[in-house]
Amino acid sequence: MSEHISSAYDRDLEEIQALVMRMGGLVEQSILSAADALAARDLELAEQVRAADKAIDTLELQINDEAARTIALRAPVSKDLRSILTVLRIAASLERIGDYAKNMAKRTGTLVDMPPINGSDKALRRMAREVQLMLKDVLDAYVRGDAELAEEVRQRDHEVDQMYNALFREFLTFMMEDPRNITACMHLHFMAKNVERMGDLTTNMAEQVIYQVTGSMPEEARPKGDKTSFVRTPE
Amino acid sequence: MPKFPLDVLLKSVKSPILLIGEDQRISLQNPAATALLKMDFTGRNYINALRQPALLDAVDQAQLDGTQKTARFLVQTGNTDQTFEALVVPDNKQTLVILEDQSAEHDINSVRRDFVANVSHELRTPLTALLGFIETLQGPARNDPKAQERFLGIMAVEADRLRRLVDDLLSLSRVEETERSRPTNPVDLEEVIRQSTELLEPLAKTAKTHLQVVAPEQPMVVPGDAAQLQQVLHNLIENAIKYGATEAGITVAIHPPAYERSLQQECIRLTVEDQGSGIPERHLVRLTERFYRVDDHRDREMGGTGLGLAIVKHIMNRHRGRLLFDSTEGQGTTVSILLPTVIENLIRQSSIP
């Protein structure tokens, strides 16, 4: 690992990282709030998630600008360049996760007048919390430069996939039992899929952290757990 | 007034404290804060250490209008949350952040919230059965000794189910109450296993299986609560007997201390392994939910309350350990628990009353 030549570069990077962390904190909050809003049918909280998404988008633009400015001004190479590239990729993933949370909040507005589907709100909330915990650990791994923690998060996505599989089957059953459940179940399924995608994006971020710390992407394949592509309705 | 050195003062305070300088970098951080954040952030932008929106807003506001602000700050470790109240004090160009642990107060509200909804359904089922039979005994079956005997038998079973449910609920709430205070007494795991297997030997015999214990020569000791760990083992072995009994037997093993990546520290692993029919994968993640049952009918027949693994999970949370399931359909199930061998963070511990 080479010593940093420019301390000005270090200062820039620390400020950009702070922007990423501010964004990360907002996204973490959005995941939890979106799930809570659904469970409590709380439209005010759902509205807060939609408002937070605007702040998240603004931060991403700001991060892109700052990163471009730093690249132009300091012409970073090797590890420094890697750090800037990581910033850009992590910010992009965070922005996507924020969008998914916003989409959950929107659907909550639609679901508000429908009867709750047996226990699925709670299951979704548990899944969302699991993803938020993964994101928390990735962000911690990022500020601390802890590749090992990032690797551990990468392995945990499997659990989220399993939760998604279980929910998928449940929704299928509810829809077959009573066609009146279909509208609610379709929305809930999209929400579950949103959370599952958040987990995938968080895993990508974990890989970025590993890349930044070690200089190479992890080679070992992680377990793939979304099996819903092969699920059929029972005869 | 004689000057007392600030760093000595900060070091001796149990609440995490951070000082943010004019350049928004952290200029001072006390050991309690380092323990909580798991890193020394001195010299780094405070947002990198404290990123939660509520707290960042409070800091922004405090710096803007120069008055004190408070915000909630949540620390998540595994499945346990600690709620802090952050006091943000601006002074000239610097900002002081003091975090105060309020988990105890916060808990009382959230723990009780779901209780009624969860429990009433489970309590009502046996109760409805009891009331139904009482009505029958008073009416149609008044003069039918044969029916009376049969109904009283069923009522005894239902009443017993009710009693077990209440017992489990009580022990769950006791575990939850103490979840934040991590137990510190040394516990000999071999002794815990010996006592649990002795108690369950008769049940194993009835189920036509046997228990075998595999333990290393040297004593295996972890900081813990012996009675609770025994309950963990009891519940896990009982489950294995009820749902995984085969002639191949059930193996309870202690594995010597090893570094566990998932907990980022050295742990002793205990496993309970059966060669039964296994658990379908989609159930594994939900096993520790209260009242979740893989096979509703079969479990009720076996007299399960649906709380056994929830109790195990909470006890493991209290020990800052982990509960893992590994199962292959048709080949059996291995349940593992990981217990840290040392308590790595005494500062956080001592701040709890």
XYZ file of C-alpha atoms in Angstrom:
588
model
C 0.000 0.000 0.000
C 1.552 3.305 -1.057
C 1.570 6.380 1.155
C -0.723 9.191 0.160
C 1.145 11.943 -1.623
C -1.491 14.602 -1.361
C -3.071 15.355 1.983
C -5.425 17.717 0.145
C -6.771 14.653 -1.594
C -7.352 12.963 1.770
C -9.305 15.952 2.982
C -11.460 15.923 -0.145
C -12.129 12.221 0.174
C -13.116 12.517 3.845
C -15.676 15.212 2.951
C -17.090 13.155 0.075
C -17.269 10.101 2.311
C -19.171 12.185 4.846
C -21.723 12.949 2.108
C -22.002 9.243 1.308
C -22.533 8.481 5.001
C -25.178 11.186 5.326
C -26.905 9.593 2.354
C -26.453 6.100 3.827
C -28.041 7.180 7.111
C -31.069 8.527 5.248
C -31.413 5.338 3.215
C -31.187 3.132 6.325
C -33.919 5.217 7.905
C -36.071 5.008 4.763
C -35.947 1.208 4.689
C -37.138 0.956 8.284
C -39.727 3.715 7.926
C -41.158 2.222 4.723
C -41.670 -1.115 6.462
C -43.075 0.497 9.612
C -45.433 2.635 7.539
C -46.768 -0.503 5.885
C -47.221 -2.401 9.154
C -49.015 0.501 10.828
C -50.752 1.733 7.629
C -49.176 5.059 8.558
C -49.529 7.408 5.585
C -47.697 10.269 7.265
C -44.618 8.110 7.737
C -44.947 6.900 4.137
C -44.974 10.535 3.034
C -41.764 11.143 5.021
C -40.094 8.320 3.094
C -41.065 9.961 -0.191
C -39.715 13.300 1.033
C -36.458 11.693 2.176
C -35.986 10.250 -1.298
C -35.677 13.770 -2.691
C -32.900 14.516 -0.185
C -31.218 11.232 -1.131
C -31.306 12.092 -4.838
C -29.891 15.570 -4.182
C -27.043 14.066 -2.170
C -26.195 11.692 -4.991
C -25.897 14.581 -7.451
C -23.736 16.458 -4.961
C -21.484 13.420 -4.491
C -21.118 13.006 -8.271
C -20.145 16.655 -8.637
C -17.638 16.548 -5.789
C -16.108 13.312 -7.044
C -15.760 14.683 -10.578
C -14.160 17.839 -9.195
C -11.701 15.840 -7.102
C -10.724 13.635 -10.044
C -10.177 16.689 -12.219
C -8.229 18.631 -9.585
C -6.111 15.942 -7.908
C -5.759 13.339 -10.682
C -5.734 10.431 -8.206
C -4.028 7.144 -9.111
C -4.038 3.555 -7.782
C -5.635 3.283 -4.302
C -6.852 6.885 -4.375
C -8.558 6.384 -7.709
C -10.084 3.188 -6.375
C -11.512 5.105 -3.406
C -13.195 7.662 -5.669
C -14.631 4.981 -7.938
C -15.981 3.176 -4.870
C -17.652 6.375 -3.696
C -19.465 6.724 -7.020
C -20.639 3.126 -7.106
C -21.784 3.103 -3.493
C -23.699 6.337 -3.979
C -25.401 4.886 -7.059
C -26.450 1.745 -5.145
C -27.735 3.833 -2.226
C -29.814 5.910 -4.607
C -31.400 2.778 -6.064
C -32.198 1.440 -2.581
C -33.804 4.775 -1.747
C -35.991 4.438 -4.851
C -37.162 1.000 -3.780
C -38.048 2.357 -0.329
C -40.005 5.171 -1.970
C -41.856 2.641 -4.110
C -42.829 0.717 -0.952
C -44.140 3.942 0.565
C -46.226 4.640 -2.544
C -47.781 1.194 -2.482
C -48.599 1.613 1.206
C -50.921 4.424 0.126
C -52.734 1.992 -2.169
C -52.897 -0.779 0.419
C -54.357 1.394 3.128
C -57.990 0.558 2.348
C -57.456 -3.165 1.889
C -57.685 -5.784 4.613
C -54.233 -6.893 5.847
C -52.997 -10.238 4.554
C -52.396 -12.599 7.444
C -49.056 -11.742 9.046
C -47.337 -10.680 5.834
C -46.786 -7.090 7.018
C -44.766 -8.386 9.911
C -42.817 -10.772 7.710
C -42.008 -7.894 5.336
C -40.912 -5.740 8.230
C -38.611 -8.479 9.468
C -37.130 -8.822 6.012
C -36.673 -5.049 5.724
C -34.948 -4.940 9.077
C -32.596 -7.714 8.014
C -31.645 -5.711 4.906
C -31.251 -2.527 6.921
C -28.898 -4.372 9.304
C -26.880 -5.569 6.316
C -26.709 -1.997 5.017
C -25.670 -0.753 8.450
C -22.822 -3.253 8.543
C -21.739 -2.388 4.988
C -21.623 1.318 5.831
C -19.699 0.535 9.024
C -17.332 -1.686 7.036
C -16.868 1.177 4.574
C -15.919 3.855 7.137
C -13.744 1.430 9.066
C -12.135 -0.153 5.993
C -13.155 -3.575 7.286
C -13.173 -6.079 4.401
C -13.951 -8.972 6.719
C -17.196 -7.424 7.919
C -18.122 -6.693 4.293
C -17.513 -10.323 3.379
C -19.745 -11.416 6.249
C -22.573 -9.187 4.953
C -22.150 -10.655 1.500
C -22.907 -14.097 2.858
C -26.010 -12.893 4.690
C -27.956 -11.999 1.545
C -28.863 -15.670 1.346
C -31.103 -15.289 4.402
C -32.986 -12.416 2.788
C -33.487 -14.509 -0.333
C -34.955 -17.289 1.797
C -37.373 -14.876 3.441
C -38.408 -13.697 -0.017
C -38.992 -17.268 -1.195
C -41.183 -17.943 1.826
C -43.239 -14.783 1.250
C -43.609 -15.537 -2.471
C -45.137 -18.915 -1.680
C -47.408 -17.403 0.931
C -48.767 -14.769 -1.436
C -49.375 -17.414 -4.057
C -51.389 -19.449 -1.567
C -53.444 -16.459 -0.418
C -54.264 -15.519 -4.000
C -55.404 -19.041 -4.822
C -57.508 -19.224 -1.681
C -59.486 -16.099 -2.413
C -59.295 -13.973 -5.573
C -60.252 -10.912 -3.510
C -56.733 -11.086 -2.045
C -55.100 -10.646 -5.431
C -54.778 -6.846 -5.504
C -53.262 -6.621 -2.033
C -51.000 -9.617 -2.615
C -49.690 -8.216 -5.893
C -48.694 -4.967 -4.197
C -47.216 -6.797 -1.237
C -45.282 -9.050 -3.538
C -43.753 -6.069 -5.328
C -42.772 -4.692 -1.941
C -41.139 -7.968 -0.972
C -39.308 -7.967 -4.314
C -38.184 -4.391 -3.613
C -36.677 -5.467 -0.309
C -35.045 -8.456 -1.949
C -33.464 -6.146 -4.551
C -32.267 -3.852 -1.753
C -30.472 -6.866 -0.325
C -28.788 -7.524 -3.677
C -27.678 -3.902 -3.991
C -26.340 -3.989 -0.437
C -24.374 -7.089 -1.372
C -22.930 -5.216 -4.363
C -21.893 -2.458 -2.001
C -20.183 -5.027 0.226
C -18.227 -6.181 -2.811
C -17.246 -2.587 -3.551
C -15.953 -2.194 -0.003
C -13.897 -5.363 -0.388
C -12.579 -3.985 -3.696
C -11.590 -0.694 -2.117
C -9.821 -2.302 0.850
C -8.103 -5.235 -0.845
C -7.826 -4.019 -4.443
C -9.645 -7.010 -5.894
C -13.229 -8.183 -6.128
C -14.110 -11.255 -4.054
C -13.682 -14.431 -6.079
C -15.536 -16.935 -3.976
C -19.095 -17.223 -5.256
C -21.800 -16.255 -2.835
C -24.850 -18.465 -2.374
C -27.734 -17.522 -4.656
C -31.055 -17.970 -2.918
C -33.895 -16.551 -5.030
C -35.627 -19.673 -6.251
C -38.982 -18.113 -7.106
C -38.218 -18.332 -10.835
C -38.955 -22.030 -10.534
C -42.064 -21.904 -8.341
C -45.322 -23.157 -9.823
C -48.794 -23.220 -8.341
C -49.549 -26.624 -6.821
C -51.930 -28.700 -8.936
C -10.947 27.185 40.320
C -8.046 24.754 39.753
C -8.104 23.176 36.307
C -8.923 19.493 36.151
C -7.524 17.766 33.081
C -10.290 17.297 30.505
C -9.053 13.962 29.151
C -9.084 12.406 32.634
C -12.634 13.628 33.084
C -13.749 12.257 29.734
C -12.051 8.930 30.359
C -13.888 8.393 33.630
C -17.364 9.150 32.267
C -19.344 6.083 31.275
C -21.519 7.873 28.708
C -20.059 8.086 25.205
C -18.915 11.661 24.497
C -17.622 13.238 21.281
C -16.375 16.748 20.606
C -16.801 18.152 17.104
C -14.348 20.880 16.156
C -14.875 23.925 13.958
C -13.795 21.973 10.855
C -16.568 19.405 11.541
C -13.889 16.851 12.473
C -14.014 14.946 15.723
C -11.376 16.440 17.997
C -12.005 14.351 21.101
C -13.667 11.027 21.697
C -13.797 9.282 25.062
C -13.168 5.531 25.547
C -16.890 4.864 26.046
C -17.564 6.353 22.617
C -14.774 4.297 21.055
C -16.275 1.157 22.558
C -19.730 2.034 21.264
C -18.644 3.032 17.741
C -16.026 0.256 17.621
C -13.471 2.705 16.229
C -11.535 5.841 17.094
C -12.888 8.535 14.764
C -10.623 11.310 16.039
C -9.652 13.546 13.111
C -12.452 12.312 10.872
C -15.646 14.058 9.819
C -18.298 13.513 12.488
C -20.849 12.356 9.904
C -18.684 9.319 9.213
C -19.065 8.313 12.866
C -22.659 9.301 13.579
C -24.544 9.192 10.220
C -28.104 8.829 11.667
C -30.366 11.519 10.166
C -32.013 12.577 13.448
C -28.659 13.219 15.107
C -27.166 14.981 12.054
C -30.214 17.266 11.951
C -29.783 18.039 15.650
C -26.121 18.925 15.137
C -26.935 21.108 12.106
C -29.685 22.904 14.004
C -27.614 23.359 17.152
C -24.732 24.861 15.168
C -27.160 27.134 13.346
C -29.005 28.648 16.286
C -26.528 27.998 19.096
C -28.939 26.227 21.463
C -28.967 22.695 22.891
C -30.767 19.969 20.976
C -31.657 16.359 21.680
C -32.096 13.460 19.279
C -32.571 9.718 19.397
C -29.605 7.566 18.491
C -30.019 3.850 17.861
C -27.215 1.316 18.197
C -27.928 -2.064 16.653
C -25.832 -5.064 17.608
C -27.160 -8.277 16.114
C -30.790 -8.454 17.116
C -30.618 -6.211 20.154
C -31.133 -2.481 19.886
C -29.815 0.100 22.315
C -31.583 3.429 22.317
C -29.544 6.462 23.261
C -30.607 10.014 23.763
C -28.052 12.346 22.229
C -27.586 15.732 23.856
C -26.030 18.177 21.405
C -24.410 21.195 23.044
C -22.957 23.923 20.793
C -20.328 26.237 22.286
C -18.807 28.928 20.147
C -17.453 26.990 17.164
C -17.343 23.578 18.826
C -20.122 21.065 19.393
C -20.320 18.526 22.177
C -22.333 15.320 21.713
C -23.208 13.273 24.795
C -24.975 9.946 24.367
C -27.077 8.595 27.183
C -28.314 5.007 27.260
C -32.089 4.968 27.547
C -32.672 1.393 26.471
C -34.228 0.401 29.766
C -36.938 3.081 29.549
C -37.519 2.467 25.880
C -37.915 -1.274 26.340
C -40.819 -1.251 28.701
C -42.930 0.388 26.037
C -41.990 -1.718 23.062
C -41.762 -5.161 24.668
C -45.315 -5.133 25.967
C -46.842 -3.740 22.791
C -47.364 -6.918 20.791
C -48.077 -9.109 23.767
C -51.868 -9.053 23.853
C -52.365 -9.555 20.126
C -49.915 -12.434 19.962
C -51.057 -14.276 22.978
C -54.810 -13.956 23.110
C -55.345 -16.208 20.118
C -53.144 -18.946 21.533
C -54.770 -18.774 24.945
C -58.258 -18.768 23.538
C -57.951 -22.033 21.615
C -57.606 -24.355 24.640
C -59.933 -22.146 26.643
C -62.701 -22.461 24.044
C -62.286 -26.229 24.108
C -62.534 -26.279 27.915
C -65.669 -24.133 27.956
C -67.267 -26.262 25.255
C -66.722 -29.449 27.199
C -67.956 -27.929 30.434
C -71.154 -26.960 28.669
C -71.532 -30.491 27.333
C -70.902 -32.009 30.767
C -73.550 -29.758 32.296
C -76.047 -30.476 29.526
C -76.221 -33.411 27.098
C -73.633 -35.558 28.882
C -75.052 -35.014 32.370
C -76.034 -38.637 32.811
C -73.426 -40.318 30.641
C -70.484 -41.502 32.763
C -68.625 -42.885 29.739
C -68.704 -39.542 27.888
C -67.870 -37.729 31.116
C -64.701 -39.734 31.553
C -63.628 -39.149 27.965
C -64.352 -35.423 28.116
C -62.532 -34.983 31.409
C -59.513 -36.650 29.815
C -59.541 -34.166 26.941
C -60.073 -31.303 29.372
C -57.027 -32.389 31.351
C -54.930 -32.311 28.160
C -56.218 -28.849 27.219
C -55.692 -27.510 30.743
C -52.163 -28.875 30.704
C -51.519 -27.146 27.374
C -52.746 -23.918 28.918
C -50.420 -24.322 31.878
C -47.406 -25.000 29.660
C -48.245 -21.972 27.549
C -48.392 -19.740 30.614
C -45.102 -21.212 31.878
C -43.390 -20.510 28.561
C -44.819 -17.009 28.340
C -43.523 -16.234 31.793
C -40.066 -17.540 31.049
C -40.012 -15.639 27.756
C -40.883 -12.389 29.470
C -38.281 -13.013 32.161
C -35.612 -13.552 29.506
C -36.697 -10.446 27.624
C -36.535 -8.333 30.727
C -32.928 -9.274 31.340
C -31.891 -9.329 27.689
C -29.738 -6.228 27.870
C -27.742 -7.197 30.917
C -25.221 -9.648 29.635
C -24.500 -12.467 32.105
C -20.913 -12.750 33.300
C -20.693 -15.811 35.577
C -18.424 -18.592 34.312
C -20.509 -21.566 33.165
C -19.136 -25.050 32.525
C -20.896 -26.143 29.345
C -20.218 -29.827 29.858
C -22.059 -29.695 33.163
C -24.984 -27.901 31.492
C -25.191 -30.586 28.822
C -24.892 -33.393 31.352
C -27.834 -32.071 33.374
C -30.018 -31.522 30.304
C -29.377 -34.946 28.830
C -29.997 -36.669 32.167
C -33.405 -35.010 32.403
C -34.350 -35.915 28.841
C -33.058 -39.488 28.800
C -36.494 -40.971 29.665
C -38.206 -38.998 26.864
C -35.551 -40.217 24.423
C -36.179 -43.794 25.506
C -39.930 -43.447 24.900
C -39.200 -42.050 21.434
C -36.945 -45.078 20.760
C -33.781 -43.070 20.303
C -30.701 -42.304 22.409
C -28.578 -39.286 23.292
C -24.820 -39.178 22.868
C -22.531 -36.432 24.096
C -19.237 -35.486 22.426
C -17.042 -33.119 24.438
C -13.327 -32.262 24.415
C -11.093 -33.241 27.345
C -10.473 -29.760 28.706
C -13.271 -27.852 30.496
C -15.299 -25.550 28.234
C -16.240 -22.390 30.105
C -18.065 -19.299 28.848
C -19.490 -16.239 30.620
C -23.198 -16.934 30.923
C -26.299 -17.754 32.920
C -26.229 -21.448 33.765
C -29.979 -21.865 34.261
C -30.784 -20.135 30.968
C -28.177 -22.073 29.010
C -29.619 -25.235 30.445
C -33.034 -24.164 29.202
C -31.529 -23.603 25.734
C -30.072 -27.095 25.674
C -33.256 -28.582 27.094
C -35.428 -26.972 24.415
C -33.085 -27.891 21.562
C -32.638 -31.513 22.644
C -36.355 -31.869 23.346
C -37.118 -30.610 19.823
C -34.629 -33.071 18.366
C -36.286 -35.919 20.259
C -39.804 -34.849 19.303
C -39.214 -34.175 15.638
C -36.004 -35.956 14.715
C -35.918 -39.187 16.704
C -34.389 -42.121 14.784
C -32.401 -45.188 15.725
C -29.246 -43.307 14.726
C -29.691 -41.248 17.891
C -29.138 -37.595 18.677
C -25.659 -36.139 19.099
C -24.940 -33.217 21.395
C -21.428 -31.873 20.828
C -19.184 -29.144 22.237
C -16.581 -27.820 19.816
C -13.386 -26.192 21.108
C -13.115 -22.377 20.913
C -12.569 -21.042 17.400
C -12.838 -17.653 15.685
C -16.352 -17.171 14.295
C -16.597 -14.716 11.450
C -20.279 -14.024 11.971
C -19.658 -12.720 15.500
C -16.134 -11.488 14.832
C -14.727 -13.142 17.893
C -13.710 -16.408 19.477
C -16.690 -18.631 20.274
C -17.521 -22.073 21.544
C -19.971 -23.892 19.287
C -22.554 -26.341 20.667
C -24.437 -28.533 18.233
C -27.516 -30.733 18.552
C -27.712 -33.045 15.583
C -30.430 -35.473 14.569
C -30.870 -37.736 11.559
C -34.617 -37.191 11.278
C -36.722 -36.027 8.376
C -35.260 -32.499 8.339
C -36.975 -29.130 7.980
C -37.834 -27.621 4.566
C -35.574 -24.640 3.845
C -38.343 -22.073 3.608
C -39.249 -22.654 7.274
C -35.725 -22.202 8.621
C -35.710 -18.401 8.780
C -39.019 -18.265 10.607
C -38.414 -20.939 13.234
C -37.699 -18.507 16.038
C -40.868 -16.475 15.536
C -43.347 -16.741 18.349
C -46.056 -19.288 17.672
C -44.610 -20.210 14.278
C -45.044 -23.908 13.594
C -43.622 -25.950 10.734
C -46.500 -28.396 10.957
C -49.295 -26.892 12.986
C -51.240 -30.053 13.613
C -48.284 -32.292 14.404
C -46.737 -29.774 16.757
C -49.917 -29.275 18.741
C -50.255 -33.044 19.021
C -46.730 -33.155 20.463
C -47.756 -30.547 23.020
C -45.526 -27.760 21.712
C -46.353 -24.209 22.739
C -44.672 -22.597 19.721
C -42.438 -20.603 22.073
C -39.481 -22.910 22.698
C -37.189 -21.525 19.998
C -38.279 -17.937 20.658
C -37.048 -18.422 24.224
C -33.793 -19.909 22.915
C -33.294 -16.961 20.570
C -33.773 -14.400 23.322
C -31.413 -16.240 25.649
C -28.812 -16.300 22.864
C -29.347 -12.571 22.278
C -28.723 -11.965 25.948
C -25.467 -13.926 25.698
C -24.594 -11.967 22.512
C -24.374 -15.356 20.835
C -26.028 -16.783 17.780
C -28.477 -19.551 16.885
C -28.064 -21.305 13.530
C -30.133 -23.938 11.756
C -28.825 -26.264 9.127
C -31.156 -28.843 7.719
C -31.400 -31.138 4.718
C -34.742 -32.727 4.034
C -34.508 -36.470 4.568
C -31.080 -36.283 6.205
C -31.597 -34.486 9.468
C -31.151 -31.201 11.248
C -28.213 -29.607 13.048
C -28.916 -26.742 15.387
C -25.829 -24.802 16.493
C -25.380 -22.155 19.099
C -22.332 -19.906 19.237
C -21.264 -18.498 22.586
C -18.507 -15.871 22.839
C -15.712 -16.990 25.164
C -14.926 -13.511 26.477
C -16.803 -10.269 26.967
C -15.061 -7.838 24.669
C -16.801 -4.659 25.649
C -17.011 -3.916 29.349
C -17.724 -0.224 29.058
C -21.055 -0.699 27.362
C -21.849 -3.358 29.893
C -21.188 -1.242 32.949
C -23.347 1.626 31.721
C -26.410 -0.532 32.244
C -28.006 -0.211 35.662
